[in-house]
Each structure stands twice: as structure tokens, then as C-alpha cells.
CSV table of C-alpha atoms and ligand atoms in Angstrom, one decimal:
chain,number,residue,atom,x,y,z
A,1,MET,CA,8.7,-14.8,28.6
A,2,ASP,CA,6.9,-12.3,30.6
A,3,GLY,CA,5.1,-14.7,32.8
A,4,ARG,CA,2.0,-14.5,30.6
A,5,ASP,CA,1.1,-16.5,27.5
A,6,GLN,CA,-1.3,-14.0,26.0
A,7,THR,CA,-0.3,-10.5,25.0
A,8,GLU,CA,-3.2,-8.1,25.7
A,9,ARG,CA,-4.2,-5.7,22.9
A,10,LEU,CA,-5.2,-2.5,24.8
A,11,SER,CA,-7.2,0.3,23.2
A,12,ALA,CA,-5.5,3.7,23.5
A,13,ASP,CA,-8.1,5.2,25.8
A,14,ARG,CA,-8.0,6.2,29.5
A,15,ALA,CA,-8.6,2.6,30.7
A,16,GLY,CA,-6.1,1.1,28.3
A,17,ILE,CA,-3.4,3.6,29.3
A,18,ALA,CA,-4.1,3.0,33.0
A,19,ARG,CA,-3.8,-0.8,32.5
A,20,ALA,CA,-0.5,-0.3,30.5
A,21,ALA,CA,0.9,1.9,33.3
A,22,ASP,CA,0.0,-0.7,36.0
A,23,LEU,CA,1.7,-3.5,34.0
A,24,LEU,CA,4.8,-1.3,33.6
A,25,ALA,CA,4.8,-0.5,37.3
A,26,GLU,CA,4.7,-4.2,38.1
A,27,GLY,CA,7.8,-4.8,35.9
A,28,GLY,CA,5.9,-6.0,32.8
A,29,LEU,CA,6.7,-5.1,29.2
A,30,VAL,CA,4.2,-3.0,27.2
A,31,ALA,CA,4.6,-2.0,23.6
A,32,PHE,CA,3.3,1.6,23.0
A,33,PRO,CA,2.9,4.0,20.1
A,34,THR,CA,5.3,6.9,19.5
A,35,GLU,CA,5.2,9.2,16.5
A,36,THR,CA,8.3,7.4,15.1
A,37,VAL,CA,7.7,3.6,15.6
A,38,TYR,CA,6.2,1.4,18.4
A,39,GLY,CA,8.5,1.1,21.4
A,40,LEU,CA,8.9,-2.0,23.6
A,41,GLY,CA,8.6,-0.4,27.0
A,42,GLY,CA,9.9,-1.5,30.4
A,43,ASP,CA,10.6,0.4,33.7
A,44,ALA,CA,14.1,1.9,33.2
A,45,THR,CA,14.7,2.0,37.0
A,46,GLY,CA,14.2,-1.8,37.3
A,47,GLY,CA,17.1,-4.1,36.3
A,48,LEU,CA,14.7,-7.1,35.9
A,49,SER,CA,12.3,-5.2,33.6
A,50,VAL,CA,15.2,-4.1,31.4
A,51,ALA,CA,16.6,-7.6,31.3
A,52,ARG,CA,13.1,-8.8,30.1
A,53,ILE,CA,13.3,-6.3,27.2
A,54,PHE,CA,16.6,-7.9,26.0
A,55,GLU,CA,15.1,-11.3,26.5
A,56,ALA,CA,11.9,-10.5,24.5
A,57,LYS,CA,13.8,-9.0,21.6
A,58,GLY,CA,16.6,-11.6,21.6
A,59,ARG,CA,18.9,-8.5,21.5
A,60,PRO,CA,22.6,-8.6,22.3
A,61,SER,CA,22.9,-7.1,25.8
A,62,PHE,CA,25.7,-4.7,24.9
A,63,ASN,CA,23.2,-2.6,23.0
A,64,PRO,CA,22.2,0.4,25.1
A,65,LEU,CA,18.5,1.6,25.2
A,66,ILE,CA,16.7,4.9,24.8
A,67,VAL,CA,14.9,6.2,27.9
A,68,HIS,CA,11.5,8.0,27.4
A,69,VAL,CA,10.3,10.8,29.6
A,70,PRO,CA,7.4,13.3,29.3
A,71,ASP,CA,9.3,16.6,29.2
A,72,LEU,CA,12.7,18.4,29.2
A,73,ALA,CA,12.6,19.1,32.9
A,74,THR,CA,12.4,15.3,33.6
A,75,ALA,CA,15.2,14.7,31.1
A,76,GLU,CA,17.4,17.1,32.9
A,77,THR,CA,17.1,15.1,36.1
A,78,LEU,CA,18.8,12.2,34.2
A,79,ILE,CA,21.4,13.8,31.9
A,80,ASP,CA,23.6,16.9,31.6
A,81,LEU,CA,22.7,18.4,28.3
A,82,GLY,CA,25.0,21.3,27.9
A,83,PRO,CA,24.0,24.4,25.8
A,84,PRO,CA,23.9,23.1,22.2
A,85,LEU,CA,21.9,20.0,23.1
A,86,ARG,CA,19.6,22.0,25.3
A,87,ARG,CA,18.9,24.3,22.4
A,88,LEU,CA,17.9,21.3,20.3
A,89,ALA,CA,15.7,19.9,23.1
A,90,GLU,CA,13.9,23.3,23.5
A,91,THR,CA,13.3,23.5,19.8
A,92,PHE,CA,12.4,19.9,18.9
A,93,TRP,CA,11.0,18.2,22.1
A,94,PRO,CA,8.5,16.7,22.2
A,95,GLY,CA,9.4,15.1,18.8
A,96,PRO,CA,11.5,12.5,16.8
A,97,LEU,CA,14.8,13.4,18.4
A,98,THR,CA,17.0,11.4,20.9
A,99,LEU,CA,19.8,13.1,22.7
A,100,VAL,CA,22.8,11.3,24.2
A,101,ALA,CA,24.6,13.0,27.0
A,102,PRO,CA,26.5,12.2,30.2
A,103,ILE,CA,24.3,10.5,32.8
A,104,ARG,CA,23.9,12.3,36.1
A,105,ALA,CA,25.3,10.5,39.2
A,106,GLU,CA,21.9,10.7,41.0
A,107,ALA,CA,19.9,9.3,38.0
A,108,GLU,CA,18.0,6.1,39.1
A,109,ILE,CA,18.6,4.2,35.9
A,110,ALA,CA,19.3,0.4,35.8
A,111,ASP,CA,22.9,-0.3,34.7
A,112,LEU,CA,21.7,-2.5,31.9
A,113,VAL,CA,20.1,0.5,30.1
A,114,THR,CA,23.4,2.2,29.4
A,115,ALA,CA,25.3,-1.1,28.9
A,116,GLY,CA,28.1,0.4,31.0
A,117,LEU,CA,28.5,3.6,28.9
A,118,PRO,CA,28.9,6.9,30.8
A,119,THR,CA,26.2,8.4,28.6
A,120,LEU,CA,22.4,7.9,28.4
A,121,ALA,CA,20.1,8.3,25.4
A,122,VAL,CA,16.9,10.2,26.3
A,123,ARG,CA,13.8,11.0,24.2
A,124,VAL,CA,10.6,13.1,24.8
A,125,PRO,CA,8.0,11.6,22.3
A,126,LEU,CA,5.2,13.8,20.8
A,127,HIS,CA,2.6,11.1,20.4
A,128,PRO,CA,-0.3,11.9,22.8
A,129,VAL,CA,-0.7,8.2,23.9
A,130,ALA,CA,3.0,8.0,24.7
A,131,GLN,CA,2.7,11.3,26.6
A,132,ALA,CA,-0.3,10.1,28.6
A,133,LEU,CA,1.4,6.8,29.4
A,134,LEU,CA,4.6,8.5,30.6
A,135,THR,CA,2.8,11.0,32.8
A,136,THR,CA,0.6,8.3,34.2
A,137,VAL,CA,3.4,5.8,35.0
A,138,GLU,CA,5.7,8.6,36.5
A,139,ARG,CA,8.9,6.8,35.9
A,140,PRO,CA,11.4,6.7,33.0
A,141,ILE,CA,10.6,4.0,30.4
A,142,ALA,CA,13.3,2.2,28.5
A,143,ALA,CA,12.1,1.3,25.0
A,144,PRO,CA,13.8,0.0,21.9
A,145,SER,CA,11.8,-0.5,18.8
A,146,ALA,CA,9.2,-3.2,19.4
A,147,ASN,CA,10.6,-5.8,17.0
A,148,PRO,CA,12.7,-8.9,17.4
A,149,SER,CA,16.4,-7.9,17.2
A,150,GLY,CA,17.6,-7.4,13.6
A,151,ARG,CA,14.1,-7.2,12.1
A,152,ILE,CA,12.1,-4.3,10.6
A,153,SER,CA,10.8,-1.8,13.1
A,154,PRO,CA,7.0,-1.9,13.8
A,155,THR,CA,4.7,1.0,12.7
A,156,THR,CA,1.4,-0.7,13.7
A,157,ALA,CA,0.2,-2.8,16.7
A,158,ASP,CA,-0.2,-5.7,14.3
A,159,HIS,CA,3.5,-5.5,13.3
A,160,VAL,CA,4.3,-5.6,17.1
A,161,LEU,CA,2.2,-8.7,17.6
A,162,ASP,CA,3.7,-10.4,14.5
A,163,GLY,CA,7.1,-10.4,16.2
A,164,LEU,CA,6.5,-10.4,19.9
A,165,SER,CA,3.0,-12.0,20.6
A,166,GLY,CA,3.3,-14.1,23.7
A,167,ARG,CA,6.6,-12.5,24.7
A,168,ILE,CA,5.2,-9.2,26.2
A,169,ALA,CA,2.4,-8.4,28.5
A,170,ALA,CA,0.5,-5.9,26.2
A,171,VAL,CA,0.5,-3.6,23.3
A,172,LEU,CA,-1.3,-0.3,23.3
A,173,ASP,CA,-3.0,0.1,19.9
A,174,ALA,CA,-3.2,3.6,18.5
A,175,GLY,CA,-3.1,2.8,14.8
A,176,PRO,CA,-0.2,3.6,12.5
A,177,CYS,CA,2.7,5.9,13.4
A,178,ASP,CA,2.9,9.3,11.7
A,179,VAL,CA,6.6,9.5,11.1
A,180,GLY,CA,7.4,5.9,10.5
A,181,LEU,CA,11.2,6.1,11.0
A,182,GLU,CA,13.1,5.9,14.3
A,183,SER,CA,14.2,9.1,15.9
A,184,THR,CA,17.3,11.0,14.9
A,185,ILE,CA,20.1,10.5,17.5
A,186,ILE,CA,22.5,13.3,18.4
A,187,GLY,CA,25.3,13.0,20.8
A,188,ALA,CA,27.2,15.8,22.7
A,189,GLY,CA,30.5,15.2,20.9
A,190,GLU,CA,33.9,16.6,21.8
A,191,ASP,CA,33.6,20.1,20.3
A,192,ARG,CA,30.2,20.1,18.6
A,193,PRO,CA,27.1,17.8,18.5
A,194,VAL,CA,27.6,14.6,16.5
A,195,LEU,CA,25.1,12.6,14.4
A,196,LEU,CA,24.8,9.1,15.8
A,197,ARG,CA,21.8,8.0,13.7
A,198,PRO,CA,19.8,9.7,10.9
A,199,GLY,CA,16.1,9.5,11.6
A,200,GLY,CA,12.7,11.1,11.6
A,201,LEU,CA,14.0,14.7,12.2
A,202,ALA,CA,15.9,16.0,9.1
A,203,LEU,CA,19.5,17.0,9.6
A,204,GLU,CA,18.9,20.3,7.8
A,205,GLU,CA,16.5,21.3,10.5
A,206,ILE,CA,18.9,20.5,13.3
A,207,GLU,CA,21.9,22.3,11.6
A,208,ALA,CA,19.7,25.4,11.0
A,209,VAL,CA,19.1,25.6,14.8
A,210,LEU,CA,22.7,25.0,15.7
A,211,GLY,CA,24.0,27.4,13.0
A,212,ALA,CA,26.7,24.8,12.3
A,213,GLU,CA,27.2,21.4,10.7
A,214,LEU,CA,27.0,18.3,12.8
A,215,ALA,CA,30.1,16.2,13.3
A,216,ALA,CA,30.0,12.8,11.6
A,217,ARG,CA,29.8,9.7,13.8
A,218,GLY,CA,33.3,8.3,14.7
A,219,ALA,CA,34.1,4.7,14.2
A,220,ASP,CA,34.6,4.3,17.9
A,221,ILE,CA,31.1,5.2,19.0
A,222,THR,CA,29.1,2.4,20.5
A,223,ALA,CA,25.8,2.4,18.7
A,224,PRO,CA,25.2,-1.2,17.9
A,225,GLY,CA,21.9,-0.4,16.2
A,226,GLN,CA,24.2,0.8,13.5
A,227,LEU,CA,25.3,-2.8,12.7
A,228,SER,CA,25.0,-3.2,9.0
A,229,SER,CA,22.2,-5.7,8.6
A,230,HIS,CA,20.0,-4.2,11.3
A,231,TYR,CA,16.7,-3.7,9.5
A,232,ALA,CA,16.6,-6.9,7.6
A,233,PRO,CA,13.5,-8.2,5.8
A,234,GLY,CA,13.7,-11.8,4.6
A,235,ALA,CA,13.9,-10.8,1.0
A,236,THR,CA,17.0,-9.4,-0.7
A,237,LEU,CA,16.9,-5.8,-1.9
A,238,ARG,CA,18.3,-4.2,-5.0
A,239,LEU,CA,18.6,-0.4,-4.5
A,240,ASN,CA,18.5,2.5,-7.0
A,241,ALA,CA,16.8,0.3,-9.5
A,242,ALA,CA,15.3,1.9,-12.7
A,243,ALA,CA,12.7,-0.9,-12.9
A,244,PRO,CA,12.1,-4.4,-11.5
A,245,GLU,CA,13.7,-7.3,-13.3
A,246,SER,CA,11.8,-10.6,-13.8
A,247,GLY,CA,10.9,-12.1,-10.4
A,248,GLU,CA,11.4,-8.9,-8.4
A,249,ALA,CA,8.7,-7.0,-6.5
A,250,TRP,CA,8.8,-3.2,-7.0
A,251,LEU,CA,9.0,-0.6,-4.3
A,252,GLY,CA,8.6,2.7,-6.3
A,253,PHE,CA,8.9,6.4,-5.5
A,254,GLY,CA,6.5,8.4,-7.7
A,255,SER,CA,7.1,5.6,-10.2
A,256,GLU,CA,4.8,4.0,-12.9
A,257,PRO,CA,3.3,0.7,-11.6
A,258,VAL,CA,4.7,-2.4,-13.3
A,259,LEU,CA,2.3,-5.0,-14.6
A,260,GLY,CA,2.6,-8.7,-13.4
A,261,THR,CA,4.6,-8.1,-10.2
A,262,PRO,CA,3.8,-7.0,-6.7
A,263,CYS,CA,4.2,-3.2,-6.7
A,264,LEU,CA,3.9,-0.5,-4.0
A,265,ASP,CA,4.7,3.2,-4.3
A,266,LEU,CA,6.2,4.9,-1.2
A,267,SER,CA,4.8,8.3,-2.4
A,268,PRO,CA,3.1,8.8,-5.7
A,269,SER,CA,3.7,12.6,-5.3
A,270,ARG,CA,7.4,12.1,-4.4
A,271,ASP,CA,6.8,13.4,-0.8
A,272,LEU,CA,9.7,12.2,1.4
A,273,THR,CA,7.6,12.5,4.6
A,274,GLU,CA,4.9,10.3,3.2
A,275,ALA,CA,7.6,7.9,1.9
A,276,ALA,CA,9.1,7.6,5.4
A,277,ALA,CA,5.7,6.9,7.0
A,278,ASN,CA,5.1,4.1,4.5
A,279,LEU,CA,8.6,2.6,4.3
A,280,PHE,CA,8.6,-0.2,7.0
A,281,ALA,CA,5.0,-1.3,6.3
A,282,TYR,CA,5.6,-1.5,2.6
A,283,LEU,CA,8.8,-3.5,3.1
A,284,ARG,CA,6.9,-5.9,5.2
A,285,ARG,CA,4.1,-6.3,2.6
A,286,LEU,CA,6.5,-6.9,-0.3
A,287,ASP,CA,8.6,-9.2,1.9
A,288,ASP,CA,5.5,-11.4,2.3
A,289,GLN,CA,5.0,-11.6,-1.5
A,290,SER,CA,8.5,-11.9,-3.0
A,291,ALA,CA,12.0,-13.2,-2.3
A,292,ARG,CA,13.6,-10.2,-4.2
A,293,ILE,CA,12.6,-6.5,-4.1
A,294,ALA,CA,13.9,-3.8,-6.4
A,295,VAL,CA,13.7,-0.3,-4.9
A,296,ALA,CA,13.6,3.0,-6.9
A,297,PRO,CA,16.2,5.8,-6.2
A,298,ILE,CA,15.3,8.0,-3.2
A,299,PRO,CA,16.6,11.6,-3.1
A,300,GLU,CA,19.2,12.2,-0.3
A,301,THR,CA,17.6,15.4,1.0
A,302,GLY,CA,15.4,15.9,4.2
A,303,LEU,CA,14.0,12.6,5.4
A,304,GLY,CA,15.6,10.9,2.3
A,305,ALA,CA,18.9,10.6,4.2
A,306,ALA,CA,17.3,8.4,6.9
A,307,ILE,CA,15.2,6.4,4.4
A,308,ASN,CA,18.4,5.6,2.4
A,309,ASP,CA,20.2,4.7,5.6
A,310,ARG,CA,17.4,2.1,6.5
A,311,LEU,CA,17.3,0.8,2.9
A,312,HIS,CA,21.1,0.3,2.9
A,313,ARG,CA,20.9,-1.6,6.1
A,314,ALA,CA,18.0,-3.7,4.8
A,315,ALA,CA,20.1,-4.5,1.7
A,316,ALA,CA,23.3,-5.3,3.5
A,317,PRO,CA,24.6,-8.9,3.6
A,318,ARG,CA,23.2,-10.8,6.6
A,319,SER,CA,25.5,-11.7,9.5
B,1,TXA,O1,12.3,6.4,17.5
B,1,TXA,C1,13.0,5.7,18.3
B,1,TXA,O2,14.2,6.1,18.6
B,1,TXA,C2,12.5,4.4,18.8
B,1,TXA,C3,11.3,4.7,19.7
B,1,TXA,C4,10.7,3.5,20.3
B,1,TXA,O3,11.6,5.7,20.6
B,1,TXA,N1,13.5,3.7,19.6
B,1,TXA,C5,14.6,3.1,19.0
B,1,TXA,O4,15.3,2.4,19.9
B,1,TXA,O5,14.8,3.1,17.8
B,1,TXA,P1,16.4,1.3,19.4
B,1,TXA,O6,16.8,0.6,20.7
B,1,TXA,O7,15.9,0.4,18.4
B,1,TXA,O8,17.6,2.1,18.9
B,1,TXA,C6,18.4,2.9,19.9
B,1,TXA,C7,19.7,3.3,19.3
B,1,TXA,C8,20.6,2.1,19.2
B,1,TXA,O9,21.3,2.2,17.9
B,1,TXA,C9,21.6,2.3,20.3
B,1,TXA,O10,22.8,1.7,20.1
B,1,TXA,C10,21.6,3.8,20.5
B,1,TXA,O11,20.3,4.2,20.3
B,1,TXA,N2,22.0,4.3,21.8
B,1,TXA,C11,21.4,4.1,22.9
B,1,TXA,N3,22.1,4.6,24.0
B,1,TXA,C12,23.2,5.1,23.5
B,1,TXA,C13,24.4,5.8,24.0
B,1,TXA,N4,24.5,6.0,25.3
B,1,TXA,N5,25.4,6.1,23.1
B,1,TXA,C14,25.3,5.9,21.8
B,1,TXA,N6,24.2,5.3,21.2
B,1,TXA,C15,23.2,4.9,22.0
B,2,MG,MG1,15.5,-0.8,16.6
């Protein structure tokens, strides 16, 4: 617990942001909106705050966290980017991109954040409320997605409260997230940048800026968020389905509705950006209505790669 029984729902105005910054500065936990998903924020310089994040999420403590800062200049006080990652930062920050690079010796980051790794994950979010919070609090904020460990990431303040009410000090409510998928994570790699997690920034856009293909993630890389059943709903999922079978709810993609069963369409016009924004909320809604969900095929291009990554994890056998 966070020493409070009640989680405050703060409106995303000047007073709410000031209250959130005060709570963070006192070592409290505040969930806040980013353009990807809601993050569960704590002061990244305070070991106790970071420990509270793990406690609130019920997350295994070997899982390192992403640190959020307002701009590239602040990021460079924490990590050594090197030329290729700096080019990505200059192009895509602020935005749905996380960069993993060697942590600087002078960076004041609690050891628990990196879980003992010599690298640190840093992100500059685009969402104006996240930006306002980070510039007000004037310290790096560690924030995993604001869901209990192993559950679907939250794209609204209600999702946050469903999982963490009473376990965190407050949630800043700015409505639904635009992107709806976690950030794409890129590491420095040995000879060229490496993809650690597909996400809200399409790989095609990153490779166009680098003028080269990304390396694939090696089996040795510690990214426990990549454990197979990481985004699990309660229901079982059947992927690449042509149509629902009897007893299955239907998550379509530009598909005809099916009578007599709960149906949602990720994007009637087959727009992958719209589908990404709807994915987690629609999985939650169908999960509430059915024990089995059939999912239409999603193309593997653009944000489709990250959507399919999350769907495969949601469909994986539970540990
Ligand atoms: O969009 C996002 O990235 C959201 C918002 C809140 O910023 N955050 C998020 O955090 O998705 P989380 O904790 O759910 O996922 C962070 C991922 C994990 O898979 C973790 O293992 C990986 O980042 N990670 C963190 N530090 C790392 C490092 N030094 N090396 C490799 N992977 C790292
Ligand atoms: Mg997560």
C-alpha cells in the first residue's frame, strides 16, 4: 500500500498536475497519461518510491523500469546515446519511443530502476499532461504501465482504477490514450540498434531514419516484459480466425458483425492506427463478456507488428 486507502482521481488541469507533482515529490505513486498507455509513476531517484511501484504492481523485482523525462537534453544527463540512437531521439522524441543505452556514472537513479543492468531505458513522452507533470516535478519519473503485473495495459483512468485502486496515491485523468500500445523499445546493440519490443512507433519509420535494418533481439537480452503471457486477459484467445465459433466473442478488423455473440471491430476501415488505439480497451470489454474470444487476422505492416505481438502474448499459455 501507499499509506492511503483512497486513490485520488485528479483532473488533468493545472491544480491536478500540481497535486500529482507534490505527491510524487513526497515519494507517492501517481498514475498519469502518456500517448501510449497510462504509466504508474514514482520518483526514479528514490529507492523507496521505486520499491512501492513493484509492490503496487505485484511485479517481479528483476524487471527494469522505463524512466520518463521532459526532453532530450535531460535524457542525455542520464544515458550515453551514441550517434544512431541520438538520431532516433532527435527525430522521434517526444513520442512513443524508448531508448536503452549505457547509464552515466553520475546519473542519480535508484538501483532498483535498472535491476542491476548497466543500461537504462529512457522515454520522452509527447502527451501534454505527461510533459506538464515532468517539467513541474523536475525529477526523472520511473513508470511501468499502470496495470497489475501480467494484465492488460490501461488506456483510460478507469482501467487504472480497476487494477490499482487503493494501491496508489492518485491517477491523473486525461481521457483515453491516442496510441494505445506501449512504446517501441530500441537498444544500442553491438554494431547497430536492436529492437527490444515492437510498439507504438512503426519499425518501418525507424529503419527509414537509420537507413538500415534493426538487429533482432537476442535471446540473452533481459526484457522480462517480453515473457510470453505478459498481456493476459482472463479469456482464452484464438487468433487469425475467419469467424467466431459457437460460444466465442468476436474481435474483428474491418469484419462483418456476427449476430448472437458479443462483437467489436478494431477498425471498420481497416486502419491499423485506429486498431492499436482500440486494442486494449476492446480486449477488456470482450473479456468481461465471454470466456473465449476469436480474433480476426491483422496485417503485419506498420503498427500491425506490435498489435500482433500483443495478441500473441495475450493468447499464450498462462504461467
Ligand atoms: O509506453 C510505454 O513504454 C509505457 C509508458 C508508461 O511509458 N511503459 C511501459 O513500461 O510499457 P513497462 O514497464 O510495462 O515495460 C518496460 C519494458 C519491459 O519489458 C522491461 O523489461 C524493458 O522495458 N526494459 C526496461 N529497462 C530495460 C533495459 N535496461 N534493458 C532492456 N529492457 C529494459
Ligand atoms: Mg507493461
